[in-house]
Amino acid sequence: MANTSSAQKAARQAARRTATNKARRSRLRSTVRSVEVAIAAGDKAAAEQALKAAEPVMMRSAQKGVVHKKTMSRKVSRLAARIKSIGAAAG
């Protein structure tokens, strides 16, 4: 348990940040999952729409420090490549 007032404040801030980051991470995972589901279904148009909606959420979570910026850039790139390959495999 925090003894000093500054330590108590730090504990409150940490709890608040944890809750915020947990919500952001959950939203991030949900949006990525929607893209994954569209890719698995083989629906290129739906996957592109899902990625278009997910990308701002993904990059914002990186900007806010939930995940590393390069990690998110890599994930966006890989999802885009998988969506692109849907058309190549079907066409």
PDB file of N, CA and C in Angstrom:
ATOM      1  N   MET A   1       0.855  -1.192   0.000  1.00  0.00           N
ATOM      2  CA  MET A   1       0.000   0.000   0.000  1.00  0.00           C
ATOM      3  C   MET A   1       0.890   1.242   0.000  1.00  0.00           C
ATOM      4  N   ALA A   2       0.469   2.229  -0.765  1.00  0.00           N
ATOM      5  CA  ALA A   2       1.240   3.469  -0.862  1.00  0.00           C
ATOM      6  C   ALA A   2       1.163   4.240   0.447  1.00  0.00           C
ATOM      7  N   ASN A   3       2.325   4.727   0.897  1.00  0.00           N
ATOM      8  CA  ASN A   3       2.378   5.439   2.173  1.00  0.00           C
ATOM      9  C   ASN A   3       2.312   6.953   2.003  1.00  0.00           C
ATOM     10  N   THR A   4       2.977   7.478   1.022  1.00  0.00           N
ATOM     11  CA  THR A   4       3.009   8.928   0.859  1.00  0.00           C
ATOM     12  C   THR A   4       1.882   9.378  -0.075  1.00  0.00           C
ATOM     13  N   SER A   5       1.548  10.658   0.022  1.00  0.00           N
ATOM     14  CA  SER A   5       0.467  11.176  -0.824  1.00  0.00           C
ATOM     15  C   SER A   5       0.843  11.095  -2.299  1.00  0.00           C
ATOM     16  N   SER A   6       2.122  11.322  -2.621  1.00  0.00           N
ATOM     17  CA  SER A   6       2.548  11.242  -4.021  1.00  0.00           C
ATOM     18  C   SER A   6       2.458   9.806  -4.536  1.00  0.00           C
ATOM     19  N   ALA A   7       2.763   8.849  -3.688  1.00  0.00           N
ATOM     20  CA  ALA A   7       2.671   7.442  -4.087  1.00  0.00           C
ATOM     21  C   ALA A   7       1.209   7.029  -4.255  1.00  0.00           C
ATOM     22  N   GLN A   8       0.344   7.573  -3.405  1.00  0.00           N
ATOM     23  CA  GLN A   8      -1.088   7.281  -3.533  1.00  0.00           C
ATOM     24  C   GLN A   8      -1.620   7.842  -4.849  1.00  0.00           C
ATOM     25  N   LYS A   9      -1.203   9.059  -5.184  1.00  0.00           N
ATOM     26  CA  LYS A   9      -1.617   9.675  -6.440  1.00  0.00           C
ATOM     27  C   LYS A   9      -1.103   8.853  -7.624  1.00  0.00           C
ATOM     28  N   ALA A  10       0.155   8.423  -7.551  1.00  0.00           N
ATOM     29  CA  ALA A  10       0.738   7.612  -8.628  1.00  0.00           C
ATOM     30  C   ALA A  10      -0.055   6.316  -8.812  1.00  0.00           C
ATOM     31  N   ALA A  11      -0.493   5.723  -7.693  1.00  0.00           N
ATOM     32  CA  ALA A  11      -1.276   4.491  -7.759  1.00  0.00           C
ATOM     33  C   ALA A  11      -2.626   4.744  -8.424  1.00  0.00           C
ATOM     34  N   ARG A  12      -3.252   5.868  -8.095  1.00  0.00           N
ATOM     35  CA  ARG A  12      -4.536   6.228  -8.723  1.00  0.00           C
ATOM     36  C   ARG A  12      -4.357   6.439 -10.225  1.00  0.00           C
ATOM     37  N   GLN A  13      -3.292   7.146 -10.592  1.00  0.00           N
ATOM     38  CA  GLN A  13      -3.032   7.413 -12.011  1.00  0.00           C
ATOM     39  C   GLN A  13      -2.757   6.114 -12.768  1.00  0.00           C
ATOM     40  N   ALA A  14      -1.998   5.227 -12.141  1.00  0.00           N
ATOM     41  CA  ALA A  14      -1.674   3.951 -12.781  1.00  0.00           C
ATOM     42  C   ALA A  14      -2.940   3.139 -13.021  1.00  0.00           C
ATOM     43  N   ALA A  15      -3.839   3.148 -12.041  1.00  0.00           N
ATOM     44  CA  ALA A  15      -5.093   2.410 -12.183  1.00  0.00           C
ATOM     45  C   ALA A  15      -5.942   2.998 -13.305  1.00  0.00           C
ATOM     46  N   ARG A  16      -5.962   4.318 -13.394  1.00  0.00           N
ATOM     47  CA  ARG A  16      -6.740   4.990 -14.438  1.00  0.00           C
ATOM     48  C   ARG A  16      -6.155   4.684 -15.823  1.00  0.00           C
ATOM     49  N   ARG A  17      -4.828   4.756 -15.930  1.00  0.00           N
ATOM     50  CA  ARG A  17      -4.167   4.452 -17.203  1.00  0.00           C
ATOM     51  C   ARG A  17      -4.366   2.995 -17.610  1.00  0.00           C
ATOM     52  N   THR A  18      -4.319   2.105 -16.614  1.00  0.00           N
ATOM     53  CA  THR A  18      -4.511   0.686 -16.889  1.00  0.00           C
ATOM     54  C   THR A  18      -5.889   0.432 -17.473  1.00  0.00           C
ATOM     55  N   ALA A  19      -6.896   1.055 -16.889  1.00  0.00           N
ATOM     56  CA  ALA A  19      -8.264   0.879 -17.381  1.00  0.00           C
ATOM     57  C   ALA A  19      -8.401   1.428 -18.805  1.00  0.00           C
ATOM     58  N   THR A  20      -7.816   2.593 -19.052  1.00  0.00           N
ATOM     59  CA  THR A  20      -7.881   3.208 -20.375  1.00  0.00           C
ATOM     60  C   THR A  20      -7.177   2.337 -21.405  1.00  0.00           C
ATOM     61  N   ASN A  21      -5.981   1.876 -21.062  1.00  0.00           N
ATOM     62  CA  ASN A  21      -5.219   1.043 -21.995  1.00  0.00           C
ATOM     63  C   ASN A  21      -5.907  -0.289 -22.260  1.00  0.00           C
ATOM     64  N   LYS A  22      -6.567  -0.829 -21.229  1.00  0.00           N
ATOM     65  CA  LYS A  22      -7.280  -2.093 -21.392  1.00  0.00           C
ATOM     66  C   LYS A  22      -8.426  -1.920 -22.392  1.00  0.00           C
ATOM     67  N   ALA A  23      -9.131  -0.793 -22.276  1.00  0.00           N
ATOM     68  CA  ALA A  23     -10.229  -0.512 -23.211  1.00  0.00           C
ATOM     69  C   ALA A  23      -9.693  -0.312 -24.620  1.00  0.00           C
ATOM     70  N   ARG A  24      -8.595   0.413 -24.740  1.00  0.00           N
ATOM     71  CA  ARG A  24      -7.998   0.644 -26.065  1.00  0.00           C
ATOM     72  C   ARG A  24      -7.516  -0.659 -26.687  1.00  0.00           C
ATOM     73  N   ARG A  25      -6.884  -1.491 -25.883  1.00  0.00           N
ATOM     74  CA  ARG A  25      -6.378  -2.765 -26.397  1.00  0.00           C
ATOM     75  C   ARG A  25      -7.531  -3.663 -26.832  1.00  0.00           C
ATOM     76  N   SER A  26      -8.615  -3.663 -26.071  1.00  0.00           N
ATOM     77  CA  SER A  26      -9.778  -4.463 -26.411  1.00  0.00           C
ATOM     78  C   SER A  26     -10.387  -3.996 -27.738  1.00  0.00           C
ATOM     79  N   ARG A  27     -10.506  -2.673 -27.893  1.00  0.00           N
ATOM     80  CA  ARG A  27     -11.051  -2.135 -29.141  1.00  0.00           C
ATOM     81  C   ARG A  27     -10.135  -2.472 -30.309  1.00  0.00           C
ATOM     82  N   LEU A  28      -8.834  -2.383 -30.089  1.00  0.00           N
ATOM     83  CA  LEU A  28      -7.856  -2.720 -31.114  1.00  0.00           C
ATOM     84  C   LEU A  28      -8.028  -4.162 -31.567  1.00  0.00           C
ATOM     85  N   ARG A  29      -8.101  -5.072 -30.620  1.00  0.00           N
ATOM     86  CA  ARG A  29      -8.220  -6.492 -30.950  1.00  0.00           C
ATOM     87  C   ARG A  29      -9.527  -6.789 -31.676  1.00  0.00           C
ATOM     88  N   SER A  30     -10.605  -6.112 -31.273  1.00  0.00           N
ATOM     89  CA  SER A  30     -11.901  -6.315 -31.930  1.00  0.00           C
ATOM     90  C   SER A  30     -11.856  -5.886 -33.393  1.00  0.00           C
ATOM     91  N   THR A  31     -11.233  -4.735 -33.647  1.00  0.00           N
ATOM     92  CA  THR A  31     -11.180  -4.250 -35.024  1.00  0.00           C
ATOM     93  C   THR A  31     -10.291  -5.143 -35.886  1.00  0.00           C
ATOM     94  N   VAL A  32      -9.179  -5.598 -35.322  1.00  0.00           N
ATOM     95  CA  VAL A  32      -8.292  -6.502 -36.069  1.00  0.00           C
ATOM     96  C   VAL A  32      -9.022  -7.817 -36.344  1.00  0.00           C
ATOM     97  N   ARG A  33      -9.789  -8.291 -35.370  1.00  0.00           N
ATOM     98  CA  ARG A  33     -10.527  -9.535 -35.544  1.00  0.00           C
ATOM     99  C   ARG A  33     -11.551  -9.411 -36.674  1.00  0.00           C
ATOM    100  N   SER A  34     -12.185  -8.242 -36.788  1.00  0.00           N
ATOM    101  CA  SER A  34     -13.168  -8.065 -37.860  1.00  0.00           C
ATOM    102  C   SER A  34     -12.504  -8.162 -39.235  1.00  0.00           C
ATOM    103  N   VAL A  35     -11.282  -7.653 -39.339  1.00  0.00           N
ATOM    104  CA  VAL A  35     -10.530  -7.770 -40.596  1.00  0.00           C
ATOM    105  C   VAL A  35     -10.178  -9.231 -40.848  1.00  0.00           C
ATOM    106  N   GLU A  36      -9.719  -9.911 -39.815  1.00  0.00           N
ATOM    107  CA  GLU A  36      -9.334 -11.330 -39.936  1.00  0.00           C
ATOM    108  C   GLU A  36     -10.516 -12.192 -40.390  1.00  0.00           C
ATOM    109  N   VAL A  37     -11.690 -11.910 -39.823  1.00  0.00           N
ATOM    110  CA  VAL A  37     -12.888 -12.676 -40.185  1.00  0.00           C
ATOM    111  C   VAL A  37     -13.237 -12.458 -41.651  1.00  0.00           C
ATOM    112  N   ALA A  38     -13.159 -11.217 -42.111  1.00  0.00           N
ATOM    113  CA  ALA A  38     -13.460 -10.917 -43.518  1.00  0.00           C
ATOM    114  C   ALA A  38     -12.456 -11.588 -44.449  1.00  0.00           C
ATOM    115  N   ILE A  39     -11.186 -11.603 -44.039  1.00  0.00           N
ATOM    116  CA  ILE A  39     -10.150 -12.262 -44.850  1.00  0.00           C
ATOM    117  C   ILE A  39     -10.419 -13.768 -44.908  1.00  0.00           C
ATOM    118  N   ALA A  40     -10.757 -14.353 -43.767  1.00  0.00           N
ATOM    119  CA  ALA A  40     -11.022 -15.792 -43.710  1.00  0.00           C
ATOM    120  C   ALA A  40     -12.228 -16.165 -44.565  1.00  0.00           C
ATOM    121  N   ALA A  41     -13.203 -15.263 -44.636  1.00  0.00           N
ATOM    122  CA  ALA A  41     -14.390 -15.522 -45.447  1.00  0.00           C
ATOM    123  C   ALA A  41     -14.094 -15.364 -46.940  1.00  0.00           C
ATOM    124  N   GLY A  42     -12.966 -14.723 -47.257  1.00  0.00           N
ATOM    125  CA  GLY A  42     -12.592 -14.532 -48.649  1.00  0.00           C
ATOM    126  C   GLY A  42     -13.320 -13.374 -49.313  1.00  0.00           C
ATOM    127  N   ASP A  43     -13.918 -12.520 -48.507  1.00  0.00           N
ATOM    128  CA  ASP A  43     -14.662 -11.362 -49.028  1.00  0.00           C
ATOM    129  C   ASP A  43     -13.728 -10.160 -49.086  1.00  0.00           C
ATOM    130  N   LYS A  44     -13.194  -9.892 -50.271  1.00  0.00           N
ATOM    131  CA  LYS A  44     -12.191  -8.834 -50.417  1.00  0.00           C
ATOM    132  C   LYS A  44     -12.766  -7.451 -50.117  1.00  0.00           C
ATOM    133  N   ALA A  45     -13.972  -7.172 -50.612  1.00  0.00           N
ATOM    134  CA  ALA A  45     -14.584  -5.855 -50.394  1.00  0.00           C
ATOM    135  C   ALA A  45     -14.826  -5.604 -48.913  1.00  0.00           C
ATOM    136  N   ALA A  46     -15.354  -6.609 -48.215  1.00  0.00           N
ATOM    137  CA  ALA A  46     -15.614  -6.465 -46.784  1.00  0.00           C
ATOM    138  C   ALA A  46     -14.306  -6.326 -46.005  1.00  0.00           C
ATOM    139  N   ALA A  47     -13.288  -7.061 -46.430  1.00  0.00           N
ATOM    140  CA  ALA A  47     -11.991  -6.987 -45.766  1.00  0.00           C
ATOM    141  C   ALA A  47     -11.366  -5.611 -45.943  1.00  0.00           C
ATOM    142  N   GLU A  48     -11.497  -5.048 -47.143  1.00  0.00           N
ATOM    143  CA  GLU A  48     -10.955  -3.714 -47.380  1.00  0.00           C
ATOM    144  C   GLU A  48     -11.672  -2.670 -46.538  1.00  0.00           C
ATOM    145  N   GLN A  49     -13.002  -2.791 -46.449  1.00  0.00           N
ATOM    146  CA  GLN A  49     -13.775  -1.861 -45.615  1.00  0.00           C
ATOM    147  C   GLN A  49     -13.380  -2.003 -44.148  1.00  0.00           C
ATOM    148  N   ALA A  50     -13.221  -3.245 -43.691  1.00  0.00           N
ATOM    149  CA  ALA A  50     -12.857  -3.493 -42.297  1.00  0.00           C
ATOM    150  C   ALA A  50     -11.469  -2.924 -41.992  1.00  0.00           C
ATOM    151  N   LEU A  51     -10.541  -3.091 -42.942  1.00  0.00           N
ATOM    152  CA  LEU A  51      -9.195  -2.554 -42.731  1.00  0.00           C
ATOM    153  C   LEU A  51      -9.221  -1.031 -42.727  1.00  0.00           C
ATOM    154  N   LYS A  52     -10.034  -0.451 -43.596  1.00  0.00           N
ATOM    155  CA  LYS A  52     -10.143   1.008 -43.659  1.00  0.00           C
ATOM    156  C   LYS A  52     -10.660   1.558 -42.324  1.00  0.00           C
ATOM    157  N   ALA A  53     -11.566   0.824 -41.679  1.00  0.00           N
ATOM    158  CA  ALA A  53     -12.088   1.237 -40.376  1.00  0.00           C
ATOM    159  C   ALA A  53     -11.096   0.927 -39.251  1.00  0.00           C
ATOM    160  N   ALA A  54     -10.343  -0.158 -39.400  1.00  0.00           N
ATOM    161  CA  ALA A  54      -9.448  -0.610 -38.336  1.00  0.00           C
ATOM    162  C   ALA A  54      -8.134   0.163 -38.288  1.00  0.00           C
ATOM    163  N   GLU A  55      -7.649   0.598 -39.439  1.00  0.00           N
ATOM    164  CA  GLU A  55      -6.324   1.228 -39.485  1.00  0.00           C
ATOM    165  C   GLU A  55      -6.197   2.454 -38.574  1.00  0.00           C
ATOM    166  N   PRO A  56      -7.169   3.377 -38.554  1.00  0.00           N
ATOM    167  CA  PRO A  56      -7.037   4.513 -37.634  1.00  0.00           C
ATOM    168  C   PRO A  56      -7.010   4.082 -36.167  1.00  0.00           C
ATOM    169  N   VAL A  57      -7.800   3.078 -35.833  1.00  0.00           N
ATOM    170  CA  VAL A  57      -7.812   2.576 -34.453  1.00  0.00           C
ATOM    171  C   VAL A  57      -6.452   1.974 -34.115  1.00  0.00           C
ATOM    172  N   MET A  58      -5.900   1.226 -35.056  1.00  0.00           N
ATOM    173  CA  MET A  58      -4.611   0.578 -34.844  1.00  0.00           C
ATOM    174  C   MET A  58      -3.501   1.608 -34.652  1.00  0.00           C
ATOM    175  N   MET A  59      -3.457   2.604 -35.526  1.00  0.00           N
ATOM    176  CA  MET A  59      -2.386   3.594 -35.439  1.00  0.00           C
ATOM    177  C   MET A  59      -2.556   4.504 -34.222  1.00  0.00           C
ATOM    178  N   ARG A  60      -3.804   4.771 -33.846  1.00  0.00           N
ATOM    179  CA  ARG A  60      -4.040   5.589 -32.661  1.00  0.00           C
ATOM    180  C   ARG A  60      -3.584   4.848 -31.401  1.00  0.00           C
ATOM    181  N   SER A  61      -3.811   3.538 -31.363  1.00  0.00           N
ATOM    182  CA  SER A  61      -3.355   2.772 -30.197  1.00  0.00           C
ATOM    183  C   SER A  61      -1.830   2.790 -30.115  1.00  0.00           C
ATOM    184  N   ALA A  62      -1.160   2.808 -31.266  1.00  0.00           N
ATOM    185  CA  ALA A  62       0.300   2.914 -31.278  1.00  0.00           C
ATOM    186  C   ALA A  62       0.728   4.301 -30.806  1.00  0.00           C
ATOM    187  N   GLN A  63       0.019   5.309 -31.265  1.00  0.00           N
ATOM    188  CA  GLN A  63       0.347   6.688 -30.897  1.00  0.00           C
ATOM    189  C   GLN A  63       0.167   6.918 -29.398  1.00  0.00           C
ATOM    190  N   LYS A  64      -0.833   6.253 -28.815  1.00  0.00           N
ATOM    191  CA  LYS A  64      -1.111   6.414 -27.390  1.00  0.00           C
ATOM    192  C   LYS A  64      -0.222   5.526 -26.513  1.00  0.00           C
ATOM    193  N   GLY A  65       0.585   4.680 -27.142  1.00  0.00           N
ATOM    194  CA  GLY A  65       1.532   3.882 -26.378  1.00  0.00           C
ATOM    195  C   GLY A  65       1.018   2.536 -25.909  1.00  0.00           C
ATOM    196  N   VAL A  66      -0.133   2.099 -26.421  1.00  0.00           N
ATOM    197  CA  VAL A  66      -0.653   0.793 -26.038  1.00  0.00           C
ATOM    198  C   VAL A  66       0.228  -0.302 -26.614  1.00  0.00           C
ATOM    199  N   VAL A  67       0.630  -0.113 -27.869  1.00  0.00           N
ATOM    200  CA  VAL A  67       1.565  -1.016 -28.534  1.00  0.00           C
ATOM    201  C   VAL A  67       2.593  -0.163 -29.256  1.00  0.00           C
ATOM    202  N   HIS A  68       3.657  -0.792 -29.699  1.00  0.00           N
ATOM    203  CA  HIS A  68       4.722  -0.042 -30.370  1.00  0.00           C
ATOM    204  C   HIS A  68       4.282   0.355 -31.782  1.00  0.00           C
ATOM    205  N   LYS A  69       4.742   1.509 -32.213  1.00  0.00           N
ATOM    206  CA  LYS A  69       4.375   2.064 -33.507  1.00  0.00           C
ATOM    207  C   LYS A  69       4.757   1.133 -34.660  1.00  0.00           C
ATOM    208  N   LYS A  70       5.954   0.585 -34.603  1.00  0.00           N
ATOM    209  CA  LYS A  70       6.410  -0.291 -35.686  1.00  0.00           C
ATOM    210  C   LYS A  70       5.643  -1.615 -35.697  1.00  0.00           C
ATOM    211  N   THR A  71       5.212  -2.069 -34.531  1.00  0.00           N
ATOM    212  CA  THR A  71       4.405  -3.286 -34.461  1.00  0.00           C
ATOM    213  C   THR A  71       3.095  -3.084 -35.213  1.00  0.00           C
ATOM    214  N   MET A  72       2.456  -1.946 -34.984  1.00  0.00           N
ATOM    215  CA  MET A  72       1.193  -1.668 -35.655  1.00  0.00           C
ATOM    216  C   MET A  72       1.386  -1.466 -37.147  1.00  0.00           C
ATOM    217  N   SER A  73       2.447  -0.774 -37.538  1.00  0.00           N
ATOM    218  CA  SER A  73       2.719  -0.586 -38.960  1.00  0.00           C
ATOM    219  C   SER A  73       2.907  -1.933 -39.648  1.00  0.00           C
ATOM    220  N   ARG A  74       3.613  -2.829 -38.989  1.00  0.00           N
ATOM    221  CA  ARG A  74       3.844  -4.169 -39.536  1.00  0.00           C
ATOM    222  C   ARG A  74       2.530  -4.940 -39.663  1.00  0.00           C
ATOM    223  N   LYS A  75       1.672  -4.845 -38.653  1.00  0.00           N
ATOM    224  CA  LYS A  75       0.394  -5.551 -38.695  1.00  0.00           C
ATOM    225  C   LYS A  75      -0.511  -5.016 -39.796  1.00  0.00           C
ATOM    226  N   VAL A  76      -0.554  -3.681 -39.942  1.00  0.00           N
ATOM    227  CA  VAL A  76      -1.368  -3.073 -40.999  1.00  0.00           C
ATOM    228  C   VAL A  76      -0.861  -3.541 -42.358  1.00  0.00           C
ATOM    229  N   SER A  77       0.453  -3.530 -42.529  1.00  0.00           N
ATOM    230  CA  SER A  77       1.055  -3.935 -43.791  1.00  0.00           C
ATOM    231  C   SER A  77       0.731  -5.393 -44.112  1.00  0.00           C
ATOM    232  N   ARG A  78       0.838  -6.254 -43.127  1.00  0.00           N
ATOM    233  CA  ARG A  78       0.578  -7.675 -43.356  1.00  0.00           C
ATOM    234  C   ARG A  78      -0.893  -7.947 -43.647  1.00  0.00           C
ATOM    235  N   LEU A  79      -1.785  -7.225 -42.955  1.00  0.00           N
ATOM    236  CA  LEU A  79      -3.210  -7.386 -43.243  1.00  0.00           C
ATOM    237  C   LEU A  79      -3.523  -6.922 -44.672  1.00  0.00           C
ATOM    238  N   ALA A  80      -2.937  -5.786 -45.060  1.00  0.00           N
ATOM    239  CA  ALA A  80      -3.158  -5.266 -46.409  1.00  0.00           C
ATOM    240  C   ALA A  80      -2.645  -6.257 -47.457  1.00  0.00           C
ATOM    241  N   ALA A  81      -1.499  -6.862 -47.190  1.00  0.00           N
ATOM    242  CA  ALA A  81      -0.934  -7.839 -48.128  1.00  0.00           C
ATOM    243  C   ALA A  81      -1.832  -9.065 -48.239  1.00  0.00           C
ATOM    244  N   ARG A  82      -2.402  -9.495 -47.118  1.00  0.00           N
ATOM    245  CA  ARG A  82      -3.300 -10.654 -47.142  1.00  0.00           C
ATOM    246  C   ARG A  82      -4.585 -10.344 -47.909  1.00  0.00           C
ATOM    247  N   ILE A  83      -5.072  -9.106 -47.745  1.00  0.00           N
ATOM    248  CA  ILE A  83      -6.271  -8.702 -48.485  1.00  0.00           C
ATOM    249  C   ILE A  83      -5.972  -8.649 -49.980  1.00  0.00           C
ATOM    250  N   LYS A  84      -4.826  -8.130 -50.325  1.00  0.00           N
ATOM    251  CA  LYS A  84      -4.417  -8.048 -51.721  1.00  0.00           C
ATOM    252  C   LYS A  84      -4.315  -9.445 -52.349  1.00  0.00           C
ATOM    253  N   SER A  85      -3.836 -10.415 -51.562  1.00  0.00           N
ATOM    254  CA  SER A  85      -3.676 -11.770 -52.090  1.00  0.00           C
ATOM    255  C   SER A  85      -5.011 -12.486 -52.307  1.00  0.00           C
ATOM    256  N   ILE A  86      -6.083 -11.991 -51.675  1.00  0.00           N
ATOM    257  CA  ILE A  86      -7.402 -12.590 -51.894  1.00  0.00           C
ATOM    258  C   ILE A  86      -7.775 -12.484 -53.375  1.00  0.00           C
ATOM    259  N   GLY A  87      -7.595 -11.281 -53.924  1.00  0.00           N
ATOM    260  CA  GLY A  87      -7.910 -11.058 -55.345  1.00  0.00           C
ATOM    261  C   GLY A  87      -7.004 -11.847 -56.258  1.00  0.00           C
ATOM    262  N   ALA A  88      -5.731 -11.961 -55.892  1.00  0.00           N
ATOM    263  CA  ALA A  88      -4.763 -12.682 -56.717  1.00  0.00           C
ATOM    264  C   ALA A  88      -5.086 -14.170 -56.739  1.00  0.00           C
ATOM    265  N   ALA A  89      -5.492 -14.710 -55.589  1.00  0.00           N
ATOM    266  CA  ALA A  89      -5.805 -16.136 -55.514  1.00  0.00           C
ATOM    267  C   ALA A  89      -7.116 -16.440 -56.244  1.00  0.00           C
ATOM    268  N   ALA A  90      -8.087 -15.519 -56.132  1.00  0.00           N
ATOM    269  CA  ALA A  90      -9.385 -15.757 -56.771  1.00  0.00           C
ATOM    270  C   ALA A  90      -9.337 -15.481 -58.274  1.00  0.00           C
ATOM    271  N   GLY A  91      -8.503 -14.456 -58.656  1.00  0.00           N
ATOM    272  CA  GLY A  91      -8.461 -14.059 -60.068  1.00  0.00           C
ATOM    273  C   GLY A  91      -7.470 -14.815 -60.793  1.00  0.00           C
TER     274      GLY A  91
END
